[in-house]
């Protein structure tokens, strides 16, 4: 993956984590260029398979493709930043991310978006 492609992904995401919406400026660790479909599952370096992710989201996502909806315990695919609309699946209330849909709930839960100080970091506190 070359520097131009990395820069393209960062710009397309407006320097926000495409999962939890954290802006890069609030996080000292440089965000990762993440494979939406992990390489382990055949994912490639094409722009359509890449997303910008904070280290917290990327490390928890790992090679997961799905998670359990904490409300129904039904296996549900992860949020896909290229195919899904963030506002359809999540709300951000002063930094607290809540899933609006099964996909949003499963992704919020799997990535533990509101744990470990992430909520405060997003809210700028
Ligand atoms: Zn994130």
PDB file of C-alpha atoms and ligand atoms in Angstrom, residues 17-22 53-54 56-58 118 122, ligand 1:
ATOM      1  CA  UNK A  17     -12.386   6.816  12.569  1.00  0.00           C
ATOM      2  CA  UNK A  18     -15.000   5.349  10.219  1.00  0.00           C
ATOM      3  CA  UNK A  19     -16.344   3.124  13.015  1.00  0.00           C
ATOM      4  CA  UNK A  20     -16.515   5.268  16.174  1.00  0.00           C
ATOM      5  CA  UNK A  21     -16.201   8.704  14.483  1.00  0.00           C
ATOM      6  CA  UNK A  22     -13.316   9.837  16.702  1.00  0.00           C
ATOM      7  CA  UNK A  53      -9.895   3.280  11.942  1.00  0.00           C
ATOM      8  CA  UNK A  54      -8.575   4.354  15.311  1.00  0.00           C
ATOM      9  CA  UNK A  56      -9.009   0.976  19.529  1.00  0.00           C
ATOM     10  CA  UNK A  57     -11.583   0.003  16.878  1.00  0.00           C
ATOM     11  CA  UNK A  58      -9.080  -1.707  14.610  1.00  0.00           C
ATOM     12  CA  UNK A 118     -13.196   6.432  24.398  1.00  0.00           C
ATOM     13  CA  UNK A 122     -14.783  11.615  21.569  1.00  0.00           C
TER      14      UNK A 122
HETATM   15 ZN1  LIG B   1     -12.668   4.108  16.337  1.00  0.00          ZN
END
